[in-house]
Short mmCIF file of C-alpha atoms and ligand atoms in Angstrom, two decimals:
data_model
loop_
_atom_site.label_atom_id
_atom_site.label_comp_id
_atom_site.label_asym_id
_atom_site.label_seq_id
_atom_site.Cartn_x
_atom_site.Cartn_y
_atom_site.Cartn_z
CA MET A 283 0.00 0.00 0.00
CA ILE A 284 2.63 2.47 1.12
CA THR A 285 5.05 1.50 -1.62
CA LYS A 286 2.24 1.87 -4.10
CA TYR A 287 1.62 5.39 -2.83
CA ILE A 288 5.30 6.23 -2.94
CA SER A 289 5.80 4.87 -6.41
CA LYS A 290 2.79 6.87 -7.54
CA ASN A 291 4.33 9.98 -6.07
CA ILE A 292 7.68 9.26 -7.59
CA SER A 293 6.20 8.74 -10.99
CA PHE A 294 4.59 12.15 -10.65
CA VAL A 295 7.95 13.63 -9.82
CA PHE A 296 9.58 11.76 -12.64
CA PHE A 297 6.82 12.90 -14.88
CA LEU A 298 8.00 16.42 -14.41
CA GLU A 299 11.58 15.41 -14.58
CA PHE A 300 11.69 13.11 -17.52
CA CYS A 301 8.74 13.98 -19.64
CA ILE A 302 11.21 15.70 -21.86
CA LEU A 303 13.10 12.47 -22.33
CA PHE A 304 10.16 10.08 -22.32
CA ARG A 305 7.74 12.04 -24.46
CA ILE A 306 4.61 11.86 -22.37
CA THR A 307 1.63 11.61 -24.69
CA GLU A 308 -0.19 14.58 -23.19
CA SER A 309 0.48 17.51 -25.44
CA TYR A 310 1.45 20.89 -24.07
CA GLY A 311 2.22 22.35 -27.43
CA THR A 312 5.53 23.09 -29.02
CA CYS A 313 8.19 25.08 -27.22
CA SER A 314 7.66 28.11 -29.39
CA GLU A 315 3.89 28.11 -28.78
CA ILE A 316 4.48 27.81 -25.06
CA ARG A 317 7.13 30.48 -25.15
CA GLY A 318 4.58 32.79 -26.78
CA ARG A 319 2.01 32.01 -24.11
CA CYS A 320 4.58 32.56 -21.36
CA GLU A 321 5.77 35.83 -22.83
CA SER A 322 2.25 37.21 -22.92
CA ARG A 323 2.23 37.16 -19.12
CA ILE A 324 4.56 39.61 -17.55
CA GLY A 325 5.51 37.36 -14.62
CA CYS A 326 6.24 34.31 -16.73
CA SER A 327 8.08 36.44 -19.21
CA MET A 328 10.24 37.80 -16.41
CA ALA A 329 11.02 34.27 -15.19
CA LEU A 330 11.92 33.21 -18.70
CA HIS A 331 14.22 36.17 -19.07
CA THR A 332 15.92 35.37 -15.75
CA PHE A 333 16.28 31.76 -16.84
CA GLY A 334 17.89 32.89 -20.10
CA ILE A 335 20.54 34.81 -18.21
CA ALA A 336 21.11 32.50 -15.25
CA CYS A 337 21.32 29.31 -17.32
CA ASP A 338 23.10 30.73 -20.35
CA ASP A 339 26.40 28.93 -19.75
CA LEU A 340 24.57 25.64 -19.38
CA THR A 341 22.17 25.94 -22.31
CA SER A 342 24.87 27.21 -24.64
CA GLY A 343 27.17 24.35 -23.71
CA ILE A 344 29.92 26.44 -22.10
CA SER A 345 29.47 24.57 -18.84
CA GLU A 346 27.85 21.32 -17.78
CA GLU A 347 27.14 22.49 -14.28
CA CYS A 348 23.71 23.49 -13.11
CA THR A 349 24.67 26.45 -10.92
CA LYS A 350 22.62 27.54 -7.90
CA GLN A 351 21.47 30.60 -9.83
CA CYS A 352 20.32 28.45 -12.74
CA GLN A 353 18.49 26.06 -10.41
CA ARG A 354 16.71 28.99 -8.80
CA ALA A 355 15.78 30.47 -12.14
CA LEU A 356 14.25 27.14 -13.14
CA VAL A 357 12.31 26.82 -9.90
CA SER A 358 10.98 30.31 -10.43
CA LEU A 359 10.07 29.47 -14.01
CA ILE A 360 8.15 26.30 -13.19
CA SER A 361 6.38 28.07 -10.32
CA SER A 362 5.29 30.97 -12.44
CA GLU A 363 1.62 31.81 -12.88
CA ASN A 364 -0.97 29.27 -13.94
CA GLY A 365 1.59 26.68 -14.83
CA ALA A 366 2.65 28.76 -17.81
CA GLY A 367 6.28 28.15 -16.93
CA MET A 368 5.69 24.50 -16.14
CA ASP A 369 4.32 23.95 -19.63
CA PHE A 370 7.47 25.46 -20.97
CA ILE A 371 9.57 22.89 -19.17
CA ASN A 372 7.40 20.15 -20.65
CA CYS A 373 7.40 21.49 -24.15
CA GLU A 374 8.27 19.63 -27.31
CA CYS A 375 10.65 21.06 -29.81
CA GLY A 376 8.58 19.82 -32.72
CA GLU A 377 8.99 17.44 -35.64
CA GLY A 378 11.67 17.67 -38.22
CA ASN A 379 15.35 18.23 -38.42
CA SER A 380 15.63 21.96 -38.89
CA MET A 381 18.39 23.96 -37.25
CA GLU A 382 15.92 25.50 -34.82
CA ILE A 383 14.53 22.18 -33.67
CA ARG A 384 17.95 20.64 -33.21
CA HIS A 385 19.01 23.67 -31.21
CA CYS A 386 15.92 23.33 -29.03
CA GLU A 387 16.54 19.61 -28.41
CA GLU A 388 20.14 20.34 -27.45
CA LYS A 389 19.12 23.01 -24.96
CA LYS A 390 16.59 20.69 -23.35
CA GLN A 391 19.13 17.91 -23.11
CA ARG A 392 21.62 20.18 -21.35
CA VAL A 393 19.11 21.42 -18.81
CA GLN A 394 18.48 17.82 -17.70
CA VAL A 395 21.39 17.96 -15.22
CA CYS A 396 19.30 20.40 -13.19
CA ALA A 397 16.26 18.15 -12.96
CA THR A 398 16.75 16.42 -9.59
CA ASP A 399 17.80 19.52 -7.66
CA VAL A 400 15.13 21.66 -9.20
CA ILE A 401 12.37 19.16 -8.57
CA ASN A 402 13.45 18.78 -4.94
CA ALA A 403 13.50 22.53 -4.43
CA TRP A 404 10.19 22.93 -6.18
CA LYS A 405 8.57 20.23 -4.03
CA SER A 406 9.61 22.00 -0.84
CA MET A 407 8.13 25.33 -1.96
CA ASP A 408 4.79 24.78 -0.26
CA ASP A 409 6.36 23.71 3.00
CA PRO A 410 6.40 26.80 5.24
CA SER A 411 9.24 25.39 7.32
CA VAL A 412 11.61 25.39 4.37
CA VAL A 413 13.79 28.48 4.26
CA ILE A 414 14.97 29.46 0.81
CA SER A 415 17.50 32.00 -0.37
CA CYS A 416 16.26 35.56 -0.81
CA THR A 417 17.31 35.53 -4.46
CA LEU A 418 14.97 32.64 -5.16
CA ALA A 419 12.25 34.21 -2.99
CA LEU A 420 12.50 37.35 -5.05
CA TRP A 421 12.43 35.47 -8.33
CA LEU A 422 9.38 33.51 -7.20
CA CYS A 423 7.60 36.79 -6.62
CA GLU A 424 8.80 38.25 -9.90
CA ALA A 425 7.46 35.23 -11.75
CA ASP A 426 3.91 36.15 -10.76
CA SER A 427 2.35 39.25 -12.34
CA SER A 428 0.45 40.52 -9.31
CA CYS A 429 3.35 39.81 -6.97
CA LEU A 430 5.64 41.63 -9.38
CA THR A 431 3.33 44.66 -9.39
CA ALA A 432 3.28 44.68 -5.59
CA LEU A 433 7.05 44.36 -5.56
CA ASN A 434 7.42 47.31 -7.93
CA TYR A 435 5.18 49.47 -5.73
CA PHE A 436 7.17 48.40 -2.74
CA THR A 437 10.44 49.39 -4.43
CA GLU A 438 8.98 52.73 -5.49
CA ASN A 439 7.44 53.60 -2.16
CA CYS A 440 10.17 52.32 0.12
CA SER A 441 13.26 54.09 -1.17
CA ASN A 442 13.66 55.85 2.16
CA LEU A 443 13.42 52.57 4.02
CA MET A 444 16.19 51.13 1.88
CA LYS A 445 18.37 54.06 2.89
CA GLY A 446 17.56 53.40 6.54
CA ARG A 447 15.73 56.66 6.96
CA GLN A 448 12.12 55.94 7.72
CA CYS A 449 9.23 53.58 7.20
CA SER A 450 6.50 55.83 5.87
CA SER A 451 2.90 54.67 6.06
CA ARG A 452 2.90 54.54 2.25
CA CYS A 453 5.90 52.22 2.35
CA ASN A 454 4.48 50.15 5.17
CA ASN A 455 1.23 49.79 3.22
CA SER A 456 3.03 48.66 0.10
CA MET A 457 4.98 46.15 2.14
CA ASN A 458 1.86 44.77 3.78
CA ILE A 459 0.23 44.40 0.36
CA LEU A 460 3.33 42.68 -0.95
CA TYR A 461 3.39 40.18 1.90
CA GLN A 462 -0.25 39.32 1.32
CA GLN A 463 0.72 37.94 -2.07
CA LYS A 464 0.89 34.16 -2.10
CA GLN A 465 4.07 34.19 -4.13
CA ALA A 466 5.74 36.53 -1.63
CA GLN A 467 5.33 34.26 1.41
CA LYS A 468 8.93 33.11 1.31
CA LEU A 469 10.21 36.68 1.27
CA HIS A 470 9.41 36.94 4.99
CA THR A 471 11.65 34.15 6.09
CA CYS A 472 14.19 33.88 3.29
CA ASN A 473 17.86 33.61 3.96
CA CYS A 474 20.02 36.63 3.10
CA GLU A 475 23.19 35.22 1.57
CA GLY A 476 24.96 38.45 0.72
CA THR A 477 24.98 37.54 -2.97
CA GLU A 478 21.69 39.22 -3.83
CA ILE A 479 21.91 41.46 -6.84
CA GLY A 480 20.54 44.99 -6.72
CA PHE A 481 19.84 45.30 -3.01
CA ASP A 482 21.44 44.80 0.36
CA CYS A 483 19.35 42.02 1.78
CA SER A 484 20.44 41.99 5.41
CA LYS A 485 20.36 45.78 5.69
CA MET A 486 16.90 45.77 4.21
CA ARG A 487 15.74 43.22 6.77
CA LYS A 488 17.31 45.15 9.60
CA TYR A 489 15.70 48.43 8.55
CA THR A 490 12.34 46.73 8.15
CA ASP A 491 12.56 45.13 11.58
CA VAL A 492 13.53 48.31 13.32
CA LEU A 493 11.80 51.06 11.37
CA CYS A 494 8.56 49.31 10.39
CA HIS A 495 8.06 46.75 13.13
CA ASN A 496 9.81 48.34 16.06
CA LYS A 497 11.80 45.18 16.71
CA THR A 498 14.65 46.95 18.39
CA ALA A 499 15.66 44.09 20.67
CA THR A 500 18.42 42.81 18.41
CA TYR A 501 19.49 46.17 17.05
CA ARG A 502 20.45 49.35 18.78
CA GLN A 503 20.25 52.82 17.47
CA VAL A 504 23.59 54.46 18.01
CA GLY A 505 22.91 57.86 16.57
CA ASN A 506 20.81 59.76 14.17
CA HIS A 507 21.35 62.38 11.62
CA VAL A 508 18.94 64.83 10.07
CA ASP A 509 19.76 65.50 6.45
CA GLY A 510 18.99 68.57 4.35
CA ASN A 511 15.47 67.38 3.64
CA GLY A 512 14.64 66.96 7.28
CA ALA A 513 14.68 63.15 6.96
CA THR A 514 16.31 61.24 9.75
CA SER A 515 18.93 58.61 9.09
CA PHE A 516 19.56 55.95 11.66
CA TYR A 517 22.66 53.95 12.21
CA PHE A 518 22.17 50.58 13.72
CA LEU A 519 24.47 48.21 15.40
CA THR A 520 23.75 44.81 16.86
CA VAL A 521 23.78 44.68 20.66
CA PRO A 522 27.28 45.71 21.77
CA ARG A 523 29.64 43.26 23.35
CA GLY A 524 32.51 44.94 25.15
CA ILE A 525 34.96 47.67 24.41
CA ASN A 526 35.18 47.21 20.62
CA ASP A 527 31.56 48.07 20.27
CA LEU A 528 32.00 51.11 22.43
CA LEU A 529 34.71 52.26 20.03
CA ILE A 530 32.40 51.69 17.09
CA VAL A 531 29.68 53.65 18.83
CA ILE A 532 32.05 56.55 19.38
CA LEU A 533 33.28 56.32 15.82
CA LEU A 534 29.74 56.40 14.50
CA ILE A 535 28.86 59.38 16.66
CA VAL A 536 31.96 61.19 15.39
CA LEU A 537 31.02 60.30 11.82
CA ASN A 538 27.52 61.54 12.46
CA CYS A 539 28.81 64.87 13.68
CA LEU A 540 31.10 65.20 10.68
CA MET A 541 28.25 64.50 8.32
CA SER A 542 25.78 66.96 9.82
C1 NAG B 833 3.03 53.07 -4.30
O1 NAG B 833 3.38 53.81 -5.44
C2 NAG B 833 2.54 53.68 -6.56
C3 NAG B 833 3.11 54.49 -7.69
O2 NAG B 833 3.87 55.56 -7.27
C4 NAG B 833 1.13 54.06 -6.20
O3 NAG B 833 0.26 53.94 -7.31
C5 NAG B 833 0.66 53.20 -5.06
O4 NAG B 833 -0.64 53.54 -4.68
C6 NAG B 833 1.60 53.29 -3.89
N1 NAG B 833 1.20 52.33 -2.88
C7 NAG B 833 0.81 52.68 -1.68
C8 NAG B 833 0.40 51.56 -0.77
O5 NAG B 833 0.79 53.80 -1.30
C1 NAG B 834 3.39 48.64 9.60
O1 NAG B 834 2.36 47.72 9.45
C2 NAG B 834 2.32 46.75 10.46
C3 NAG B 834 1.25 45.71 10.11
O2 NAG B 834 0.02 46.33 9.84
C4 NAG B 834 2.07 47.43 11.81
O3 NAG B 834 2.06 46.45 12.82
C5 NAG B 834 3.19 48.41 12.06
O4 NAG B 834 2.95 49.12 13.24
C6 NAG B 834 3.31 49.39 10.92
N1 NAG B 834 4.50 50.20 11.12
C7 NAG B 834 4.58 51.50 10.81
C8 NAG B 834 5.86 52.15 11.09
O5 NAG B 834 3.63 52.11 10.34
C1 NAG B 835 8.79 50.46 20.27
O1 NAG B 835 8.96 49.54 21.31
C2 NAG B 835 9.43 50.08 22.52
C3 NAG B 835 9.63 48.96 23.53
O2 NAG B 835 10.28 47.91 22.94
C4 NAG B 835 8.45 51.14 23.03
O3 NAG B 835 8.97 51.75 24.21
C5 NAG B 835 8.21 52.20 21.96
O4 NAG B 835 7.22 53.11 22.37
C6 NAG B 835 7.79 51.55 20.65
N1 NAG B 835 7.68 52.55 19.61
C7 NAG B 835 6.67 52.58 18.75
C8 NAG B 835 6.73 53.68 17.73
O5 NAG B 835 5.75 51.80 18.78
#
């Protein structure tokens, strides 16, 4: 009974993984049709674009390694809205022996090395206890049109938060709307790895904790500075331990004075 259940499950997983190799009868359309469908949705289109960049070395044959970035791009692509990205993974290159079709088959073949890791990551997506990297969390959100819109509002309305100045009600609103998005759930708990592109993940989290949620317990404000526009900048430091921290505090206060 149990083994039957497991083997059923596994065949589902393998279905995703190997349908490309085993030509499952169910037709999803050709790759170019599916690409067209995906590109007509902004989120899926974004995920496809990210995949193109992150997996370029692999799909073009420069490398045979499925890098972390490429794995994440694939997870984001197959998670994108309404299965649009999933269909893409399952697509068929088409009949014939044209240059385009051969190129498509080659690409698909090369991406196969990613299958196991990607499927495992994708399976754990719905498990709230699984912490993922913030890059992937961001890509998951970007792969969904409404999450992407919320993310864009957030970026627009929270520029002062990103600078550590303030959490305006406009910004806080945008953030709350963003976190209500299903595809943004992992953004709450994701792991800042320091390799995020375009933003400072751990600073962002720190500013959000302190400025928006008043979680000052783990951070301490060591000074503030009012700039020309009357906005206040805060400098935070984790709870001091000993003399070194005292020196840093003094240094920051001195810096503050110099800057004002
Ligand atoms: C965020 O900014 C956009 C565009 O500037 C605006 O349309 C939107 O209403 C803002 N969101 C909030 C919650 O204020
Ligand atoms: C931001 O929104 C949260 C959730 O509604 C609220 O608890 C918090 O007090 C708000 N913070 C600011 C600074 O407005
Ligand atoms: C933040 O929390 C502290 C206690 O931890 C409290 O004294 C302070 O009034 C709070 N500030 C806001 C704006 O809620």
